[in-house]
Structure formats: structure tokens, C-alpha cells
Tab-separated table of C-alpha atoms in Angstrom:
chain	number	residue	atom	x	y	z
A	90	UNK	CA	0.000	0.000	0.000
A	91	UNK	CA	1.273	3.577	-0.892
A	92	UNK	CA	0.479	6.602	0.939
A	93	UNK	CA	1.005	9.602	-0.943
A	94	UNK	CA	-0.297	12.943	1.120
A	95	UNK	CA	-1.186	16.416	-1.058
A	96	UNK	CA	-1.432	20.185	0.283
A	97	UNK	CA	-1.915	22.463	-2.807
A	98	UNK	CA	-1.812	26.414	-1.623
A	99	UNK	CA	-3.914	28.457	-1.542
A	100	UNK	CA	-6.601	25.972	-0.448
A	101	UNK	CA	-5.493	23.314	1.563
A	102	UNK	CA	-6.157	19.610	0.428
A	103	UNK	CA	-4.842	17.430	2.787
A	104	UNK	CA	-5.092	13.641	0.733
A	105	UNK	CA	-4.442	10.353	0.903
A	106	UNK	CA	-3.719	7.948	-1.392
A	107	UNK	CA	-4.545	4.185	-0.469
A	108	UNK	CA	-3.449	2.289	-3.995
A	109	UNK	CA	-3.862	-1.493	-3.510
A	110	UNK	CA	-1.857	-3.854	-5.079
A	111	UNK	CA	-2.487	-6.322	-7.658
A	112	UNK	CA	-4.276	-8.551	-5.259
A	113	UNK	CA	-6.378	-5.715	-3.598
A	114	UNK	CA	-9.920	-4.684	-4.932
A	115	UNK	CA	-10.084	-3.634	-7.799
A	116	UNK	CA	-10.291	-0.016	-7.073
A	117	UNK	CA	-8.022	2.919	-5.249
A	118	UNK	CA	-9.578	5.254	-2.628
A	119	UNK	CA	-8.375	8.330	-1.931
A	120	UNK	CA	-9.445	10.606	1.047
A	121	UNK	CA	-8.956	13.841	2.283
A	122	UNK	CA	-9.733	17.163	3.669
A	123	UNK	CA	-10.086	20.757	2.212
A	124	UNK	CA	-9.852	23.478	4.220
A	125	UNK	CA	-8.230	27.120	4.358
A	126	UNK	CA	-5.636	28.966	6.456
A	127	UNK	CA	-2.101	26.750	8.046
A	128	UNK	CA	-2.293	23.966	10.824
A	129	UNK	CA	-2.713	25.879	13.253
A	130	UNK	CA	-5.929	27.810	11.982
A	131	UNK	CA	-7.325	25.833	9.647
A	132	UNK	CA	-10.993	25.965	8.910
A	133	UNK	CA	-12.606	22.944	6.847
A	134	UNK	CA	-14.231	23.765	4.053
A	135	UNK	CA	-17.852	22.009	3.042
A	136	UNK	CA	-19.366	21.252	-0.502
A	137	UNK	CA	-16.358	22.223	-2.502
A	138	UNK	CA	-15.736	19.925	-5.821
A	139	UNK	CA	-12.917	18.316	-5.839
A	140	UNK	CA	-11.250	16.465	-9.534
A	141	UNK	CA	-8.758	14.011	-9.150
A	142	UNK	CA	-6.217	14.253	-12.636
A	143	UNK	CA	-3.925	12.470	-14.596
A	144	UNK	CA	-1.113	14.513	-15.804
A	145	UNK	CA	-0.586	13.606	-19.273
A	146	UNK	CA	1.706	15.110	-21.730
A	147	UNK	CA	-1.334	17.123	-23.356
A	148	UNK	CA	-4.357	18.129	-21.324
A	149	UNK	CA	-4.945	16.757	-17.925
A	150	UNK	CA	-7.419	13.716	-17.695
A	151	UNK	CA	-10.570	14.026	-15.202
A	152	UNK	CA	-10.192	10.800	-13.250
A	153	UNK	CA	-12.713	11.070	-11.219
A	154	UNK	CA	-15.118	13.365	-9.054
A	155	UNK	CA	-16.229	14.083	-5.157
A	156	UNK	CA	-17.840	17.030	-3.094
A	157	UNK	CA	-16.193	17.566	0.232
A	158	UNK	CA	-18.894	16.983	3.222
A	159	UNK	CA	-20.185	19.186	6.396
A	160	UNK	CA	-16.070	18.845	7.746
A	161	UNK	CA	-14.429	19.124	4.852
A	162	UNK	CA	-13.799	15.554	4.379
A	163	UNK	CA	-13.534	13.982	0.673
A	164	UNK	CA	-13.471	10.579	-0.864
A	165	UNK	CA	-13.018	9.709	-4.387
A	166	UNK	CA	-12.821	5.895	-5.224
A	167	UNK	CA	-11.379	4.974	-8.896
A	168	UNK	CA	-11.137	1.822	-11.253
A	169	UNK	CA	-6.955	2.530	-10.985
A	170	UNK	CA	-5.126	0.290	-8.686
A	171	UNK	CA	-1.877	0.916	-10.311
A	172	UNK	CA	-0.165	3.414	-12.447
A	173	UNK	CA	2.825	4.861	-13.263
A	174	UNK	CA	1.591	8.503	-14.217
A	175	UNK	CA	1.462	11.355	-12.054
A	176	UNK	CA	-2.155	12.290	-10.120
A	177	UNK	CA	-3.023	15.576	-8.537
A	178	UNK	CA	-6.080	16.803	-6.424
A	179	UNK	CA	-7.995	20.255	-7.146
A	180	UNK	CA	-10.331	21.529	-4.815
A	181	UNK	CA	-12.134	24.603	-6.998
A	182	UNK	CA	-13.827	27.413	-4.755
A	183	UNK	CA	-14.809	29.363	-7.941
A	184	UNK	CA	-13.986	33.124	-7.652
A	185	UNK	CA	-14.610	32.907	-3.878
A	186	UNK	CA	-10.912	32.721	-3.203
């Protein structure tokens, strides 16, 4: 099992990746939390869409989907259980920010 953990700026996404191997599911989950501000003062940040991509070597690829809940809190589950590409996590506040 890999753990990777993500914190884009300005936003906070704080992510997990739990990829299983071969023999696993057949499926990868990945969790996490969006909120603003540092450790010390964050505040979690409900019903914001988050996209899970693929970096590519043209235009990213929408893997998959999720809406962060009442805390914050995300999960996205995917058909990938392995890859070699690069993924990345966007949590989009529209013009709010």
C-alpha cells in the first residue's frame, strides 16, 4: 500500500492515497480534507468539488469526481489500482478565493 499525502496552496487539500496492489480490490480510494488557512488555523471547508487528474503530456485527464462533506472531508474511489503517471487533487472554490 502507498500513501502519498497532497497540500496544494492556496486551499489546503490534505489527501491520501490508499493504492492497492495487484491482489487488492479492484479499485483505489483516496481521502482527504479541504480546508483554508495553516495547521494551526485551519478551517474545513464544506461542498467544494474536488477532480482528481492524470497529468498527461497534453491536457490533464478528469479521473474522477467528489464534493467535500459538512467537515471538509472527501473521498473519491477509482477503477486505478496501479499506475505509473502522475495524479493531482484540485479543490475549486470558484472566484470565492
Amino acid at each position: 500500500m502507498r500513501l502519498f499525502k497532497l497540500i496544494p496552496a492556496p486551499i489546503l487539500v490534505a489527501a491520501t492515497f490508499l493504492l492497492c496492489l495487484p491482489d487488492c480490490a479492484s479499485s483505489a480510494v483516496l481521502n482527504g480534507t479541504v480546508r483554508s488557512g495553516g495547521d494551526l488555523f485551519a478551517i474545513p471547508l464544506s461542498s467544494v468539488p474536488v477532480t482528481l487528474y492524470q497529468a498527461t503530456t497534453a491536457a490533464p485527464t478528469v479521473v474522477a469526481t467528489a464534493t467535500s462533506n459538512g467537515s471538509g472531508h472527501f473521498t473519491i474511489d477509482t477503477a486505478t489500482t496501479s499506475s505509473t503517471s502522475v495524479f493531482y487533487v484540485v479543490a475549486d472554490l470558484g472566484k470565492s478565493v
